[in-house]
Amino acid sequence: MRVLVVEDEPWLAEAVQTTLERASMSVDVAPDGEAALERLAVVDYDAVVLDRDLPGVHGDDVCAAIAATPDGPAVLMLTAAGALRDRVGGLELGADDYLTKPVEFPELVARLRSLARRPRRAAPPVLRCGSLRWDPFRHEVERSGRHVRLTRKEFAVLGVLLAAEGGVVSAEHLLEKAWDENADPFTNSVRVTISNLRQRLGEPWMIHTVPGVGYRLLPDTDTDTHAGTGTGTDAAARTRGDASDVGRTGLSR
């Protein structure tokens, strides 16, 4: 069994490595998230022991990248963040198991062996709408062949809109899927994220507000649909109106 240990505390990384090697596992160590991603790109690991609070690339981003990888390794988060919301959040990011520090090494070994017996995850699908391409495997978004840089939250929101296949998605549903269960239902986070996402896509009309209901993603290659949203001054007016028709809380009226 080949394991990658991602841990920025040298003494702990060495202790985990020694323990796993004594259990007949082959172990590599990465001191940060960037080094972990570099190793994962060239080595086929069976499992990753992943700290969450890493320098540089955060452990959550490493976990999300692994979870989106076809036939990728199992992820066991080993972190000091042990509150319920931390554990749930880690598992929802794609971790297969979660242990808190300080850890009992025999349990760590047993859990890794258990993970090794599970079948590997299937590749997630690439979603498209018009010239927009959303790739969870590479964690990339392209529009008309050009890369679109998004934050982790914007990427998640766009994925939910694409999965709806042109249907209307409520702000409540976006909160449920792209945030966590503790998100404030009266927050303006949805409205702010949608506004930022519109600007990053370069065509604000692509994310259309349905008053009192939610948001719908429009294909940029559908000229009839585009015409229906208005062009020029009409489209600009509609875009300005989108910021207010979801209410001050960010939820649809």
GROMACS .gro file of C-alpha atoms in nm:
model
  253
    1MET     CA    1   0.000   0.000   0.000
    2ARG     CA    2   0.148   0.334  -0.106
    3VAL     CA    3   0.059   0.635   0.110
    4LEU     CA    4   0.127   1.007   0.082
    5VAL     CA    5   0.147   1.190   0.416
    6VAL     CA    6   0.080   1.564   0.383
    7GLU     CA    7   0.187   1.731   0.707
    8ASP     CA    8   0.374   2.057   0.773
    9GLU     CA    9   0.494   1.962   1.124
   10PRO     CA   10   0.819   1.769   1.061
   11TRP     CA   11   0.811   1.573   1.388
   12LEU     CA   12   0.455   1.451   1.327
   13ALA     CA   13   0.520   1.373   0.962
   14GLU     CA   14   0.821   1.163   1.065
   15ALA     CA   15   0.623   0.983   1.337
   16VAL     CA   16   0.339   0.898   1.098
   17GLN     CA   17   0.584   0.787   0.829
   18THR     CA   18   0.769   0.559   1.072
   19THR     CA   19   0.443   0.407   1.200
   20LEU     CA   20   0.310   0.333   0.853
   21GLU     CA   21   0.639   0.192   0.728
   22ARG     CA   22   0.645  -0.044   1.025
   23ALA     CA   23   0.300  -0.157   0.906
   24SER     CA   24   0.458  -0.251   0.571
   25MET     CA   25   0.333   0.056   0.384
   26SER     CA   26   0.537   0.258   0.135
   27VAL     CA   27   0.529   0.621   0.247
   28ASP     CA   28   0.616   0.958   0.090
   29VAL     CA   29   0.591   1.289   0.277
   30ALA     CA   30   0.486   1.630   0.141
   31PRO     CA   31   0.531   1.935   0.369
   32ASP     CA   32   0.265   2.152   0.205
   33GLY     CA   33  -0.028   2.148  -0.034
   34GLU     CA   34   0.170   2.247  -0.342
   35ALA     CA   35   0.421   1.966  -0.292
   36ALA     CA   36   0.132   1.724  -0.238
   37LEU     CA   37  -0.032   1.816  -0.568
   38GLU     CA   38   0.300   1.779  -0.749
   39ARG     CA   39   0.349   1.428  -0.611
   40LEU     CA   40  -0.011   1.330  -0.680
   41ALA     CA   41   0.035   1.429  -1.044
   42VAL     CA   42   0.310   1.171  -1.097
   43VAL     CA   43   0.256   0.896  -0.837
   44ASP     CA   44  -0.041   0.659  -0.810
   45TYR     CA   45  -0.108   0.651  -0.435
   46ASP     CA   46  -0.357   0.424  -0.264
   47ALA     CA   47  -0.428   0.673   0.016
   48VAL     CA   48  -0.341   1.022   0.136
   49VAL     CA   49  -0.313   1.122   0.502
   50LEU     CA   50  -0.396   1.491   0.476
   51ASP     CA   51  -0.357   1.774   0.725
   52ARG     CA   52  -0.610   2.050   0.672
   53ASP     CA   53  -0.434   2.371   0.780
   54LEU     CA   54  -0.142   2.364   0.538
   55PRO     CA   55   0.080   2.651   0.422
   56GLY     CA   56   0.029   2.764   0.064
   57VAL     CA   57  -0.236   2.547  -0.096
   58HIS     CA   58  -0.491   2.468   0.177
   59GLY     CA   59  -0.569   2.109   0.266
   60ASP     CA   60  -0.932   2.164   0.163
   61ASP     CA   61  -0.819   2.250  -0.191
   62VAL     CA   62  -0.594   1.944  -0.204
   63CYS     CA   63  -0.886   1.728  -0.090
   64ALA     CA   64  -1.120   1.878  -0.351
   65ALA     CA   65  -0.863   1.817  -0.625
   66ILE     CA   66  -0.822   1.453  -0.521
   67ALA     CA   67  -1.198   1.401  -0.494
   68ALA     CA   68  -1.236   1.523  -0.852
   69THR     CA   69  -0.965   1.288  -0.981
   70PRO     CA   70  -1.081   0.975  -1.165
   71ASP     CA   71  -0.969   0.664  -0.982
   72GLY     CA   72  -0.791   0.884  -0.727
   73PRO     CA   73  -0.656   0.777  -0.388
   74ALA     CA   74  -0.861   0.760  -0.071
   75VAL     CA   75  -0.825   1.062   0.158
   76LEU     CA   76  -0.796   1.040   0.535
   77MET     CA   77  -0.796   1.386   0.692
   78LEU     CA   78  -0.575   1.403   1.002
   79THR     CA   79  -0.618   1.745   1.159
   80ALA     CA   80  -0.657   1.937   1.483
   81ALA     CA   81  -0.995   2.073   1.367
   82GLY     CA   82  -1.224   1.834   1.550
   83ALA     CA   83  -1.554   2.020   1.589
   84LEU     CA   84  -1.862   1.862   1.434
   85ARG     CA   85  -1.884   2.122   1.158
   86ASP     CA   86  -1.515   2.064   1.075
   87ARG     CA   87  -1.561   1.689   1.048
   88VAL     CA   88  -1.877   1.719   0.840
   89GLY     CA   89  -1.717   1.984   0.619
   90GLY     CA   90  -1.413   1.767   0.555
   91LEU     CA   91  -1.621   1.467   0.457
   92GLU     CA   92  -1.841   1.678   0.230
   93LEU     CA   93  -1.528   1.808   0.055
   94GLY     CA   94  -1.456   1.451  -0.047
   95ALA     CA   95  -1.253   1.301   0.237
   96ASP     CA   96  -1.317   0.930   0.286
   97ASP     CA   97  -1.234   0.932   0.657
   98TYR     CA   98  -1.150   1.185   0.927
   99LEU     CA   99  -0.931   1.162   1.239
  100THR     CA  100  -0.843   1.434   1.486
  101LYS     CA  101  -0.508   1.504   1.650
  102PRO     CA  102  -0.366   1.368   1.873
  103VAL     CA  103  -0.410   1.039   1.693
  104GLU     CA  104  -0.372   0.683   1.813
  105PHE     CA  105  -0.137   0.528   1.557
  106PRO     CA  106  -0.291   0.176   1.565
  107GLU     CA  107  -0.626   0.331   1.472
  108LEU     CA  108  -0.465   0.529   1.190
  109VAL     CA  109  -0.314   0.210   1.046
  110ALA     CA  110  -0.644   0.022   1.078
  111ARG     CA  111  -0.841   0.298   0.907
  112LEU     CA  112  -0.595   0.318   0.618
  113ARG     CA  113  -0.617  -0.057   0.565
  114SER     CA  114  -0.996  -0.029   0.569
  115LEU     CA  115  -0.983   0.244   0.304
  116ALA     CA  116  -0.757   0.028   0.088
  117ARG     CA  117  -1.031  -0.236   0.072
  118ARG     CA  118  -1.285   0.006  -0.074
  119PRO     CA  119  -1.333   0.047  -0.451
  120ARG     CA  120  -1.190   0.365  -0.596
  121ARG     CA  121  -1.416   0.655  -0.691
  122ALA     CA  122  -1.552   0.701  -1.043
  123ALA     CA  123  -1.460   1.001  -1.256
  124PRO     CA  124  -1.697   1.298  -1.219
  125PRO     CA  125  -1.861   1.425  -1.539
  126VAL     CA  126  -1.759   1.741  -1.723
  127LEU     CA  127  -2.059   1.978  -1.745
  128ARG     CA  128  -2.125   2.212  -2.038
  129CYS     CA  129  -2.359   2.495  -2.128
  130GLY     CA  130  -2.301   2.668  -2.460
  131SER     CA  131  -1.928   2.744  -2.482
  132LEU     CA  132  -1.894   2.708  -2.104
  133ARG     CA  133  -1.705   2.401  -1.982
  134TRP     CA  134  -1.684   2.304  -1.611
  135ASP     CA  135  -1.428   2.033  -1.532
  136PRO     CA  136  -1.433   1.907  -1.170
  137PHE     CA  137  -1.144   1.667  -1.242
  138ARG     CA  138  -0.902   1.950  -1.322
  139HIS     CA  139  -1.098   2.206  -1.120
  140GLU     CA  140  -1.107   2.427  -1.430
  141VAL     CA  141  -1.363   2.641  -1.610
  142GLU     CA  142  -1.335   2.747  -1.974
  143ARG     CA  143  -1.551   2.976  -2.184
  144SER     CA  144  -1.499   2.981  -2.560
  145GLY     CA  145  -1.174   2.791  -2.500
  146ARG     CA  146  -1.035   3.051  -2.259
  147HIS     CA  147  -0.961   2.974  -1.894
  148VAL     CA  148  -1.185   3.147  -1.638
  149ARG     CA  149  -1.033   3.191  -1.292
  150LEU     CA  150  -1.284   3.130  -1.013
  151THR     CA  151  -1.271   3.107  -0.637
  152ARG     CA  152  -1.360   2.775  -0.476
  153LYS     CA  153  -1.708   2.905  -0.384
  154GLU     CA  154  -1.774   3.048  -0.731
  155PHE     CA  155  -1.667   2.716  -0.884
  156ALA     CA  156  -1.911   2.529  -0.660
  157VAL     CA  157  -2.201   2.767  -0.736
  158LEU     CA  158  -2.140   2.741  -1.110
  159GLY     CA  159  -2.141   2.362  -1.082
  160VAL     CA  160  -2.482   2.366  -0.913
  161LEU     CA  161  -2.624   2.595  -1.183
  162LEU     CA  162  -2.483   2.375  -1.461
  163ALA     CA  163  -2.619   2.059  -1.300
  164ALA     CA  164  -2.969   2.212  -1.315
  165GLU     CA  165  -2.946   2.202  -1.698
  166GLY     CA  166  -3.124   2.531  -1.752
  167GLY     CA  167  -3.362   2.495  -1.460
  168VAL     CA  168  -3.407   2.761  -1.195
  169VAL     CA  169  -3.202   2.714  -0.879
  170SER     CA  170  -3.317   2.884  -0.560
  171ALA     CA  171  -3.078   3.073  -0.334
  172GLU     CA  172  -3.171   2.829  -0.058
  173HIS     CA  173  -3.057   2.537  -0.274
  174LEU     CA  174  -2.730   2.713  -0.356
  175LEU     CA  175  -2.669   2.768   0.015
  176GLU     CA  176  -2.734   2.401   0.083
  177LYS     CA  177  -2.507   2.273  -0.194
  178ALA     CA  178  -2.222   2.527  -0.208
  179TRP     CA  179  -2.202   2.632   0.156
  180ASP     CA  180  -2.257   2.418   0.468
  181GLU     CA  181  -2.552   2.335   0.687
  182ASN     CA  182  -2.463   2.614   0.929
  183ALA     CA  183  -2.487   2.890   0.666
  184ASP     CA  184  -2.705   3.182   0.771
  185PRO     CA  185  -3.024   3.171   0.557
  186PHE     CA  186  -3.036   3.551   0.569
  187THR     CA  187  -2.680   3.605   0.447
  188ASN     CA  188  -2.607   3.800   0.129
  189SER     CA  189  -2.332   3.552   0.034
  190VAL     CA  190  -2.535   3.404  -0.252
  191ARG     CA  191  -2.607   3.743  -0.406
  192VAL     CA  192  -2.244   3.854  -0.375
  193THR     CA  193  -2.109   3.528  -0.519
  194ILE     CA  194  -2.354   3.538  -0.812
  195SER     CA  195  -2.257   3.899  -0.883
  196ASN     CA  196  -1.886   3.813  -0.883
  197LEU     CA  197  -1.947   3.505  -1.098
  198ARG     CA  198  -2.135   3.710  -1.357
  199GLN     CA  199  -1.839   3.945  -1.391
  200ARG     CA  200  -1.586   3.662  -1.418
  201LEU     CA  201  -1.786   3.495  -1.696
  202GLY     CA  202  -1.776   3.823  -1.890
  203GLU     CA  203  -2.148   3.821  -1.975
  204PRO     CA  204  -2.365   3.914  -1.674
  205TRP     CA  205  -2.684   3.808  -1.857
  206MET     CA  206  -2.566   3.443  -1.860
  207ILE     CA  207  -2.685   3.406  -1.500
  208HIS     CA  208  -3.043   3.526  -1.515
  209THR     CA  209  -3.242   3.615  -1.205
  210VAL     CA  210  -3.597   3.480  -1.199
  211PRO     CA  211  -3.770   3.719  -0.956
  212GLY     CA  212  -3.901   3.548  -0.646
  213VAL     CA  213  -3.762   3.210  -0.753
  214GLY     CA  214  -3.384   3.201  -0.802
  215TYR     CA  215  -3.120   3.188  -1.074
  216ARG     CA  216  -3.090   3.020  -1.413
  217LEU     CA  217  -2.781   2.971  -1.630
  218LEU     CA  218  -2.830   3.066  -1.996
  219PRO     CA  219  -2.615   2.925  -2.279
  220ASP     CA  220  -2.403   3.196  -2.440
  221THR     CA  221  -2.440   3.027  -2.780
  222ASP     CA  222  -2.821   3.050  -2.776
  223THR     CA  223  -2.885   3.375  -2.962
  224ASP     CA  224  -3.262   3.347  -2.924
  225THR     CA  225  -3.234   3.315  -2.547
  226HIS     CA  226  -2.984   3.600  -2.539
  227ALA     CA  227  -3.219   3.817  -2.736
  228GLY     CA  228  -3.492   3.736  -2.490
  229THR     CA  229  -3.289   3.879  -2.204
  230GLY     CA  230  -3.227   4.199  -2.390
  231THR     CA  231  -2.911   4.346  -2.541
  232GLY     CA  232  -2.731   4.676  -2.515
  233THR     CA  233  -2.906   4.917  -2.281
  234ASP     CA  234  -3.183   4.670  -2.199
  235ALA     CA  235  -2.933   4.405  -2.091
  236ALA     CA  236  -2.741   4.655  -1.880
  237ALA     CA  237  -3.060   4.764  -1.710
  238ARG     CA  238  -3.155   4.402  -1.646
  239THR     CA  239  -2.811   4.335  -1.498
  240ARG     CA  240  -2.845   4.632  -1.262
  241GLY     CA  241  -3.186   4.506  -1.162
  242ASP     CA  242  -3.054   4.159  -1.080
  243ALA     CA  243  -2.867   4.299  -0.784
  244SER     CA  244  -3.189   4.410  -0.619
  245ASP     CA  245  -3.453   4.158  -0.721
  246VAL     CA  246  -3.324   3.892  -0.483
  247GLY     CA  247  -3.376   4.113  -0.182
  248ARG     CA  248  -3.131   4.246   0.071
  249THR     CA  249  -3.075   3.907   0.228
  250GLY     CA  250  -2.963   3.743  -0.096
  251LEU     CA  251  -3.261   3.502  -0.098
  252SER     CA  252  -3.531   3.520  -0.361
  253ARG     CA  253  -3.849   3.693  -0.257
   0.00000   0.00000   0.00000
